[in-house]
Short mmCIF file of C-alpha atoms and ligand atoms in Angstrom, two decimals:
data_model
loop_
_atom_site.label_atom_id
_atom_site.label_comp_id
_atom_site.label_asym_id
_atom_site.label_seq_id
_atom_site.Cartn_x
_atom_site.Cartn_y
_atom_site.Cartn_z
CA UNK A 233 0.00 0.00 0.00
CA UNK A 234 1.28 3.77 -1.08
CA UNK A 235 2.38 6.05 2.18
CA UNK A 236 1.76 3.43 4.49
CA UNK A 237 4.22 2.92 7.06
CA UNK A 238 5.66 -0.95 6.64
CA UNK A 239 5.72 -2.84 9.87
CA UNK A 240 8.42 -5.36 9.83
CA UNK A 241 8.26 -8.44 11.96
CA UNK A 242 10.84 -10.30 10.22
CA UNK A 243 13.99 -10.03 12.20
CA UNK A 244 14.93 -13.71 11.96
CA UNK A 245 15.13 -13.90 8.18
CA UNK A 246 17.77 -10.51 8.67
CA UNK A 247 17.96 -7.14 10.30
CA UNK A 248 19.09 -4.03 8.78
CA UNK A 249 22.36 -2.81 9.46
CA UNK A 250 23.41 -0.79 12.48
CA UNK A 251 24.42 2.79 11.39
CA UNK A 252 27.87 2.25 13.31
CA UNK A 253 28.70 -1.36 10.98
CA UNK A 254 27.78 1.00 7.72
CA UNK A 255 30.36 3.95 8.83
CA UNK A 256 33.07 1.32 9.94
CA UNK A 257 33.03 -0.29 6.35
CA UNK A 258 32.90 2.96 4.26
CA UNK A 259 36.70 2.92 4.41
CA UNK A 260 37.22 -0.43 2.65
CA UNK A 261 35.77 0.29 -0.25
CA UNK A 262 37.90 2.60 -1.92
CA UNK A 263 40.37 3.29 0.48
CA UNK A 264 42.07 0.69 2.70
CA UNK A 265 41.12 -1.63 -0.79
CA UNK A 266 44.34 -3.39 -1.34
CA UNK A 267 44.28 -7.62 -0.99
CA UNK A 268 44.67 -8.99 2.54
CA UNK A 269 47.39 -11.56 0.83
CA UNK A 270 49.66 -8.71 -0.72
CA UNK A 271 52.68 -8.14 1.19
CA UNK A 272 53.35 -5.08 0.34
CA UNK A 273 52.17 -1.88 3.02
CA UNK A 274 48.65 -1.34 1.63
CA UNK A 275 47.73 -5.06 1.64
CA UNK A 276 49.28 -5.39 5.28
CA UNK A 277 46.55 -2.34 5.97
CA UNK A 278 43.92 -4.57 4.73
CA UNK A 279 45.14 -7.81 6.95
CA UNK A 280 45.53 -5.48 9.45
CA UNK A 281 41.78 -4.90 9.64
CA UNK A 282 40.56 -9.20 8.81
CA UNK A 283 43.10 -9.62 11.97
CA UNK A 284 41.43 -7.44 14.43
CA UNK A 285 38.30 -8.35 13.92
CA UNK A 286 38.72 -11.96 13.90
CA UNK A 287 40.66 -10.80 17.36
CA UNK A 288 36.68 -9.15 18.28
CA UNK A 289 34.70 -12.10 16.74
CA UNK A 290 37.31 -14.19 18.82
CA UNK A 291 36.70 -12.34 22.03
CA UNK A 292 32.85 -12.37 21.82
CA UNK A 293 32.71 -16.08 21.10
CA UNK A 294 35.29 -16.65 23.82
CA UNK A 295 37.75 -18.65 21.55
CA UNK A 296 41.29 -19.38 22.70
CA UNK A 297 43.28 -18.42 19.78
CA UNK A 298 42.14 -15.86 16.25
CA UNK A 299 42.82 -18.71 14.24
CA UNK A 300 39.68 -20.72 15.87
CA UNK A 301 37.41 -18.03 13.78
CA UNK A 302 36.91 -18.70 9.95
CA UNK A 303 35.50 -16.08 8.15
CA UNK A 304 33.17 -17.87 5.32
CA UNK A 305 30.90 -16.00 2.44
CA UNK A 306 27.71 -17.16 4.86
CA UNK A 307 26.63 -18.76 7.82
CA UNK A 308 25.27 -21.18 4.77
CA UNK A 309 28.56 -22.18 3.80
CA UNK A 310 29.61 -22.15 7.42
CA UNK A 311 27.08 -25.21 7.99
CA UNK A 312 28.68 -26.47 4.30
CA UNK A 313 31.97 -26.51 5.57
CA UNK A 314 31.08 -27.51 9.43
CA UNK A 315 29.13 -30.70 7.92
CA UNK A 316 30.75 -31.88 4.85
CA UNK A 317 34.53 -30.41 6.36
CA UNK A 318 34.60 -33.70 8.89
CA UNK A 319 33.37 -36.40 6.83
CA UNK A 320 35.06 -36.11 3.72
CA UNK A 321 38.02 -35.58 6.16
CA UNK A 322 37.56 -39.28 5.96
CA UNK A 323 38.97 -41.25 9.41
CA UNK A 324 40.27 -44.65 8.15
CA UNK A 325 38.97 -46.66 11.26
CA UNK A 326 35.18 -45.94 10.38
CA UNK A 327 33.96 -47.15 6.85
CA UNK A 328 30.45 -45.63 6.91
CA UNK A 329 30.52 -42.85 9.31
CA UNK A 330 27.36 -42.00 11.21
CA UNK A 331 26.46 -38.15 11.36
CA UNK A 332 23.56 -37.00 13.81
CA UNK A 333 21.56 -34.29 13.16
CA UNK A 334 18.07 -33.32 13.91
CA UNK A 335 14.48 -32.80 11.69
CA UNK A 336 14.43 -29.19 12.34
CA UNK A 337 17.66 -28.18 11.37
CA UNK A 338 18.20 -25.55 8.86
CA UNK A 339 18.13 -26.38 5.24
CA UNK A 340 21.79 -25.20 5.04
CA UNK A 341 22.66 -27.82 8.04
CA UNK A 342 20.07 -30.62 6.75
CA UNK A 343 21.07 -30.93 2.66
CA UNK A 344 24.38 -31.19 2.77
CA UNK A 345 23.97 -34.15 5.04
CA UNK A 346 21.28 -35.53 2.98
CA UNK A 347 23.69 -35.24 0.02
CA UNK A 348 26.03 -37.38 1.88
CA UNK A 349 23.75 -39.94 2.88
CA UNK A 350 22.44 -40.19 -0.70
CA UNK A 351 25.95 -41.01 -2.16
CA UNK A 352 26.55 -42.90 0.55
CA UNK A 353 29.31 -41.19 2.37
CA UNK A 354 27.57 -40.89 5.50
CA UNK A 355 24.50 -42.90 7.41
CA UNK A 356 22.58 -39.95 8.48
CA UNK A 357 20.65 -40.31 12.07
CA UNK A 358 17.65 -37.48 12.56
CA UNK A 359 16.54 -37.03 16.04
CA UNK A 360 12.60 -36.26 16.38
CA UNK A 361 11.07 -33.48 18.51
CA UNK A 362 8.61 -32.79 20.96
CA UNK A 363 5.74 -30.70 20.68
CA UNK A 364 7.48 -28.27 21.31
CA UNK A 365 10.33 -28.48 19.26
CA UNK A 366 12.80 -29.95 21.85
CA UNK A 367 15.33 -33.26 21.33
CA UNK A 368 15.04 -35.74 23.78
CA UNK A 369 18.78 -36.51 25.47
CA UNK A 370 18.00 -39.53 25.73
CA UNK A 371 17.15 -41.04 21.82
CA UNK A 372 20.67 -38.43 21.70
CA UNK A 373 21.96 -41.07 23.50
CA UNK A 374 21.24 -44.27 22.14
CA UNK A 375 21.64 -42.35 18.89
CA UNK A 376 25.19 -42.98 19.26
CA UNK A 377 27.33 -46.08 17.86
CA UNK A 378 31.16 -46.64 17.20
CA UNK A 379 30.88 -44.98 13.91
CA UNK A 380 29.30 -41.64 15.22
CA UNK A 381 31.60 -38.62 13.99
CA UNK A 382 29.19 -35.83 14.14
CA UNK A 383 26.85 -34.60 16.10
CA UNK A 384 24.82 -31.13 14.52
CA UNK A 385 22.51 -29.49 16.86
CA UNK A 386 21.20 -26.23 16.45
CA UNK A 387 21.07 -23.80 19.37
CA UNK A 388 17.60 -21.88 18.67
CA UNK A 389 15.75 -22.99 15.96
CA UNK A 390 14.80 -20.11 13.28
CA UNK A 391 11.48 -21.15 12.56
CA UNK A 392 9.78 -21.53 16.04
CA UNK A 393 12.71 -19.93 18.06
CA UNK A 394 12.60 -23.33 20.18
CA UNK A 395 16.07 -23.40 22.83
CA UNK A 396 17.80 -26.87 22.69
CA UNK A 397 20.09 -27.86 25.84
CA UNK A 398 23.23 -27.45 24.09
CA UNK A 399 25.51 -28.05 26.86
CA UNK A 400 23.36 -31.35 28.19
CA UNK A 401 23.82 -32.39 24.87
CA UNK A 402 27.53 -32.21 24.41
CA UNK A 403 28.00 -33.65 27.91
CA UNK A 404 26.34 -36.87 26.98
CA UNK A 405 28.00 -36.96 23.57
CA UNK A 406 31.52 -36.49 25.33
CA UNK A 407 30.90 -38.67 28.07
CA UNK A 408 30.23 -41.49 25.78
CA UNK A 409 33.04 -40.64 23.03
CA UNK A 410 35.34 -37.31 23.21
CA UNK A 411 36.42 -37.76 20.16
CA UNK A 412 33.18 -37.21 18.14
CA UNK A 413 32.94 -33.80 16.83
CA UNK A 414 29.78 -31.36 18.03
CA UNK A 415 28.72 -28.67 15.93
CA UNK A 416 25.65 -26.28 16.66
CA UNK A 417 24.51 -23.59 14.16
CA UNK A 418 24.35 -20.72 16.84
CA UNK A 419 23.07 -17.78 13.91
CA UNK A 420 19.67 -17.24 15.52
CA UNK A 421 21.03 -17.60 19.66
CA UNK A 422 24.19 -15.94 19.73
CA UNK A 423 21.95 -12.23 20.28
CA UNK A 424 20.47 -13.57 23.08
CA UNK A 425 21.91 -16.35 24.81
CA UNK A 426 25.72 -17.98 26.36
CA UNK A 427 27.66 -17.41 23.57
CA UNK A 428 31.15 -18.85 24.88
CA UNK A 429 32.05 -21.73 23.14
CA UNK A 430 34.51 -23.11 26.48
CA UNK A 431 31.43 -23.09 28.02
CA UNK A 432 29.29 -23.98 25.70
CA UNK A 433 31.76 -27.36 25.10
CA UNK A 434 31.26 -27.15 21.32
CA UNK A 435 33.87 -28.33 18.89
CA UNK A 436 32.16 -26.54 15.78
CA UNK A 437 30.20 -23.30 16.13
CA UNK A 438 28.60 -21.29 12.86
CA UNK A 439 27.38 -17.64 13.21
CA UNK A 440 26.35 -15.33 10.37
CA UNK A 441 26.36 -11.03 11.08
CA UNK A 442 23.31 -10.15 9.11
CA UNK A 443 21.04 -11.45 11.85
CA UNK A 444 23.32 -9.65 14.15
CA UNK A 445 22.46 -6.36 12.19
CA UNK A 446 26.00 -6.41 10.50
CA UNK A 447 25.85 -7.06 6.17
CA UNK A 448 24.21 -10.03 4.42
CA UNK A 449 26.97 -12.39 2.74
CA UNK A 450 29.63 -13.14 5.45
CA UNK A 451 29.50 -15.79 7.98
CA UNK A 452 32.06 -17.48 10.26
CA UNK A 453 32.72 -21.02 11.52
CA UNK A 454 34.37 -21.62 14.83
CA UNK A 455 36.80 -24.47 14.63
CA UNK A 456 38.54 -25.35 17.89
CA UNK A 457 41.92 -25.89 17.79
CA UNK A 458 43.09 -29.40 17.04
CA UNK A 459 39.68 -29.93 14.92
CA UNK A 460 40.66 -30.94 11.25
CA UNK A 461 38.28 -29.99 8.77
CA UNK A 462 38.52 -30.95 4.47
CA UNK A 463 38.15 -27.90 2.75
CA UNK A 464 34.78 -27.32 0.50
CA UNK A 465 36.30 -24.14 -1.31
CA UNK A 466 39.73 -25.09 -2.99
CA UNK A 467 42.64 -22.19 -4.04
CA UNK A 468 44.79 -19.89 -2.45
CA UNK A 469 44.73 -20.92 0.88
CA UNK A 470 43.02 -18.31 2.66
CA UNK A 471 41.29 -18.80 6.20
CA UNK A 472 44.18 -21.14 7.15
CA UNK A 473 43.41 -23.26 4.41
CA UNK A 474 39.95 -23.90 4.91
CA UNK A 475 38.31 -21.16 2.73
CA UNK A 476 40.04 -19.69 0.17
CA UNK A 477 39.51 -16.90 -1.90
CA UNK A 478 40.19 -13.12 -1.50
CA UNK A 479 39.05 -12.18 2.25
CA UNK A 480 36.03 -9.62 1.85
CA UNK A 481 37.46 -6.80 3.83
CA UNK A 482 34.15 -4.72 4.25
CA UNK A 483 31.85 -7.62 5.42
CA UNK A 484 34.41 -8.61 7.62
CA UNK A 485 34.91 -5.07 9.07
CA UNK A 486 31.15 -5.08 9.42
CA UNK A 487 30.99 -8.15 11.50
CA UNK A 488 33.08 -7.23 13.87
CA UNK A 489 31.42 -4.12 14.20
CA UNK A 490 28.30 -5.85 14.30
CA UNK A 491 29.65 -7.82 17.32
CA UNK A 492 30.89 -4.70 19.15
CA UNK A 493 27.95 -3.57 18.90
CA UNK A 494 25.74 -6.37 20.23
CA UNK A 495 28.24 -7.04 23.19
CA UNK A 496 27.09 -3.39 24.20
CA UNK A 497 23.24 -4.18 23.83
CA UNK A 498 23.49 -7.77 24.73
CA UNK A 499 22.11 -6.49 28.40
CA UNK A 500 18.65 -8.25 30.07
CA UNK A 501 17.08 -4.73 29.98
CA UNK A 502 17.35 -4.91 26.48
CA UNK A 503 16.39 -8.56 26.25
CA UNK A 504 13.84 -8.25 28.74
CA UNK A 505 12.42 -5.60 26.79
CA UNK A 506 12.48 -7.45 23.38
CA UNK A 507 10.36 -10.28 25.31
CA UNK A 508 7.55 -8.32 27.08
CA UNK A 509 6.89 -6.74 23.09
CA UNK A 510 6.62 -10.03 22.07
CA UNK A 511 4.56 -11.37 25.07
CA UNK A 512 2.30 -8.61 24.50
CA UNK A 513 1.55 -9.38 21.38
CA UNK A 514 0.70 -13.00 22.04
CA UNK A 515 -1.45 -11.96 25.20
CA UNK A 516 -3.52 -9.06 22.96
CA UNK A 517 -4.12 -11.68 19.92
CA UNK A 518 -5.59 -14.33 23.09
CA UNK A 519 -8.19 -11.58 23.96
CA UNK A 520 -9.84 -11.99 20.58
CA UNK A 521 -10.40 -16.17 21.02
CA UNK A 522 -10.24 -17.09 17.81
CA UNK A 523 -7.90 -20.18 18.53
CA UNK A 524 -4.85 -19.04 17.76
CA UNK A 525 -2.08 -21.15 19.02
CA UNK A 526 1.73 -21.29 19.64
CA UNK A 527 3.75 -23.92 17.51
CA UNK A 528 6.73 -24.56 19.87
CA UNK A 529 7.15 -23.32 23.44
CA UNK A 530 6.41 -20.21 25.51
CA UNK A 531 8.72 -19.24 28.24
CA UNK A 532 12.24 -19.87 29.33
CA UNK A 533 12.81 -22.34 26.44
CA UNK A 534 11.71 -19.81 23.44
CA UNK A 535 13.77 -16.78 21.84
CA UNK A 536 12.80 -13.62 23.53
CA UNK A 537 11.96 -11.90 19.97
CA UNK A 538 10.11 -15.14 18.28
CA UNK A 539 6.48 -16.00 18.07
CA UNK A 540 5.29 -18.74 15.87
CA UNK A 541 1.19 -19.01 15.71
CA UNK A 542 -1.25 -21.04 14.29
CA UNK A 543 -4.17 -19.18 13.09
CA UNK A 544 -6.95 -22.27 12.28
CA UNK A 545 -9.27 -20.00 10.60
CA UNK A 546 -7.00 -18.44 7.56
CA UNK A 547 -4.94 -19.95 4.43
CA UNK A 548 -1.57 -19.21 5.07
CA UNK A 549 -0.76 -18.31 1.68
CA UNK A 550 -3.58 -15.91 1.34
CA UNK A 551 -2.92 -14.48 4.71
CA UNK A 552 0.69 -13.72 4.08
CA UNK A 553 -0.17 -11.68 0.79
CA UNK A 554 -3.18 -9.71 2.60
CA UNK A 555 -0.79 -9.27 5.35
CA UNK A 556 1.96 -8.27 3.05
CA UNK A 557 -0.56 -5.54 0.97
CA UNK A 558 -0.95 -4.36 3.93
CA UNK A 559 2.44 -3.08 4.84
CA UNK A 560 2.52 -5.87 7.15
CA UNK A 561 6.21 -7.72 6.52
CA UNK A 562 6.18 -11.27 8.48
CA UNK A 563 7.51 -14.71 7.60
CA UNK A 564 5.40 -18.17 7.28
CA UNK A 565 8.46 -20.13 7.91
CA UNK A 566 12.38 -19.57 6.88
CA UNK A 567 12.96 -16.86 4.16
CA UNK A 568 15.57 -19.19 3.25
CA UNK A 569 13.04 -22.21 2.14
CA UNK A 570 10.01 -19.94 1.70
CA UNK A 571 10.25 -19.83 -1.91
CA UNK A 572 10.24 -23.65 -1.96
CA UNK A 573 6.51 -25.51 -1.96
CA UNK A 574 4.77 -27.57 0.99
CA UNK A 575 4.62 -27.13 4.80
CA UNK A 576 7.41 -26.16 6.99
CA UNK A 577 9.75 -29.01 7.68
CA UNK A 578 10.34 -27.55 11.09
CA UNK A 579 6.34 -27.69 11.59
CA UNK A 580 5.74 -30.97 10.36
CA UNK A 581 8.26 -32.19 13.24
CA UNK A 582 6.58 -30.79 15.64
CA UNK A 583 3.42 -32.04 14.81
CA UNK A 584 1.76 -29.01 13.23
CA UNK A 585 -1.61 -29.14 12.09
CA UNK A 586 -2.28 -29.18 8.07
CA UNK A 587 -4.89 -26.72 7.95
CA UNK A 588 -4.88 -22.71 8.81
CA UNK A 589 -1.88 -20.52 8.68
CA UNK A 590 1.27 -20.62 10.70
CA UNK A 591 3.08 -17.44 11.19
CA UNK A 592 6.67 -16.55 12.05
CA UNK A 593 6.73 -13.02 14.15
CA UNK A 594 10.04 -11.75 14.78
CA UNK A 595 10.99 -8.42 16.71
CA UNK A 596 13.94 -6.51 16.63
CA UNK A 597 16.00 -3.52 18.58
CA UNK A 598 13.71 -0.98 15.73
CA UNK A 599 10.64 -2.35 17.13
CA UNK A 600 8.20 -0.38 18.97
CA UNK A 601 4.49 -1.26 21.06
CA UNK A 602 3.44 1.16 17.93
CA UNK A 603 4.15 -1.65 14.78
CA UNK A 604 2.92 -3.81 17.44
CA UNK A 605 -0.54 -2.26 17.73
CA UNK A 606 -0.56 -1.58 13.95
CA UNK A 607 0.08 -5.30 13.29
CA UNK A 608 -2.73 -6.46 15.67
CA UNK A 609 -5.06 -4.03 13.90
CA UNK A 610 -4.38 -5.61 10.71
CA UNK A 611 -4.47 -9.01 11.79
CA UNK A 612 -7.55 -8.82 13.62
CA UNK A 613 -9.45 -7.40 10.40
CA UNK A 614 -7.79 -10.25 8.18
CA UNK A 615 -8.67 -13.53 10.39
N1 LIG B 10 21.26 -21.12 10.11
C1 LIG B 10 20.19 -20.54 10.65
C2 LIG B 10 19.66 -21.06 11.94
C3 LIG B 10 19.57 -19.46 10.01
O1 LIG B 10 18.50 -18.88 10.55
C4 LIG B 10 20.11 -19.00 8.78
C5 LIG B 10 19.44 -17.92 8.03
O2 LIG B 10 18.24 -17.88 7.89
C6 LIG B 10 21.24 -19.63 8.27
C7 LIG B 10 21.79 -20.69 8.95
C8 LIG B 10 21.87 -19.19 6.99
O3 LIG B 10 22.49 -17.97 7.17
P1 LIG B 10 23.09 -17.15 5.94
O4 LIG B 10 21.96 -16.31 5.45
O5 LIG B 10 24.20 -16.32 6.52
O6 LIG B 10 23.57 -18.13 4.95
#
């Protein structure tokens, strides 16, 4: 709609970038341009600037040592290079490796696997979910055999926002075998929640800066030291071998800005804030019983700025576009796999009903109890 204000509830699919991350890249553009791998002074600017922030992206994520942090062109190829980077590392003692994952990983976390089981690399384990969108330790558990090299967990899921016990889980996965690698895709928790990967326990870690409010197109994969990893990108060598190709100064400058900044707002005002917006909005859409419902979990267990409903009485299709002519911006799902057909993956594993619409709310620092009301308004007249 013309001159109407858009309200923008889609802060998991990305957010837009912090003023500060846009005025710390301006200067790698045109100025400090030279290539990180030149030796001479103006490409020693530009390592200059991938060192210190992998020192910042380092420090936030509590690694030991700058070359733990591996910048990658996405949290996507992160997941690429996380999943694919062990197996085809192949161990000589295991001649099928098992990899564990679960159904409600991202697509960027779930196909590469599938790709390995389909050629046969790999026999690929998926652990189920509750209701509300939680792994059970135990199947974790017995999920585990000799062969077991991976273990994939996401930390928060994107689509319903859903908290797994990421520490529980790599406690029972060491216990039983220290050597088996543990990756979680941290993109959507590392806003909100423990961050550290010492304490944490994680081997493998992926995080991505556009949902951090840094630039779309650079990601990062923690690799602790002593982890060996194949390579998915062959050529020059960059990223200590495991990602080569020239090192996008900007993006990287931006992400680490993007981090500085989020270590500043990272406080529980702010998060506390970000939750009673969202609670608010769940407790005014109760008031109109109309049998709305949440897919996942309320509470402790759920991101503080995620809100996935089940509206019984609308298409979800048709709901999204009426929502979306009316200024409204929200997600049915991932933005990632919205463009593909049939339900939600992530819904289906929980148990979500066929019929009626589910939708994806997301809130971010920009969001006020203003787009809030404005939403309601618009929902209420379209369900
Ligand atoms: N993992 C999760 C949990 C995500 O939410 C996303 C983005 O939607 C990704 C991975 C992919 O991130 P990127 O857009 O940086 O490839």
């Amino acid at each position: 709609m013309k001159n109407k204000k858009k309200i923008y509830l889609d802060f998991a699919s990305t957010a837009p970038m912090e003023r500060g991350v846009v005025l710390a890249m301006e200067p790698y553009w045109s100025e400090t341009y030279a290539n990180p791998g030149s030796i001479h002074s103006c490409g020693q600017d530009a390592i200059k600037a991938v060192d210190g922030a992998r020192g910042t992206i380092q420090k936030f994520l509590g690694a030991r040592s700058p070359h733990e942090i591996i910048f990658a062109g996405s949290a996507t190829e992160a997941n690429n290079l996380a999943t694919r980077g062990v197996v085809k590392l192949k161990t000589p003692r295991v001649a099928k490796p098992r990899v564990i994952t679960t159904r409600i990983e991202h697509p960027s976390v779930l196909e590469p696997i599938r790709r390995l089981a389909e050629h046969g690399e790999i026999e690929a384990v998926y652990l189920g979910v509750d209701k509300g969108g939680l792994i059970n330790p135990e199947e974790l558990k017995s999920s585990i055999n000799e062969n077991t090299v991976l273990v994939s967990i996401g930390y928060a899921n994107n689509e319903i926002g859903t908290i797994q016990p990421i520490q529980e889980a790599v406690k029972i996965v060491k216990e039983l075998n220290p050597k088996i690698i543990f990756h979680t895709d941290a993109v959507q928790a590392i806003q909100f929640l423990e961050a550290d990967v010492k304490k944490l326990g994680v081997d493998l870690m992926t995080v991505s800066a556009h949902k951090i409010y840094g630039p779309k197109g650079i990601g990062a994969l923690y690799v602790k030291d002593g982890i060996k990893l194949e390579s998915v990108i062959y050529g020059g060598g960059q990223e200590y071998g495991l990602r080569s190709g020239t090192e996008n100064v900007p993006f990287i400058v931006g992400f680490a800005k993007a981090v500085q900044i989020l270590e500043k707002w990272k406080t529980q005002t702010n998060i506390k804030k970000l939750e009673s917006l969202r609670d608010y909005l769940w407790q005014e859409m109760q008031t109109w019983k109309r049998g709305f419902q949440v897919n996942g979990v309320m509470g402790e267990k759920l991101l503080p700025n995620n809100l996935n409903i089940h509206i019984p009485s609308a298409d979800g299709e048709t709901l999204l576009v009426a929502l979306s002519e009316a200024g409204a911006c929200v997600s049915s799902g991932s933005a990632c796999a919205s463009r593909s057909q049939g339900p939600s993956h992530v819904i289906t594993a929980i148990g979500g009903r066929e019929n009626g619409a589910n939708l994806r709310l997301t809130i971010g620092r920009q969001t006020v109890k203003d787009d809030i009301d404005a939403f309601l308004e618009t929902l209420k007249n379209l369900t």
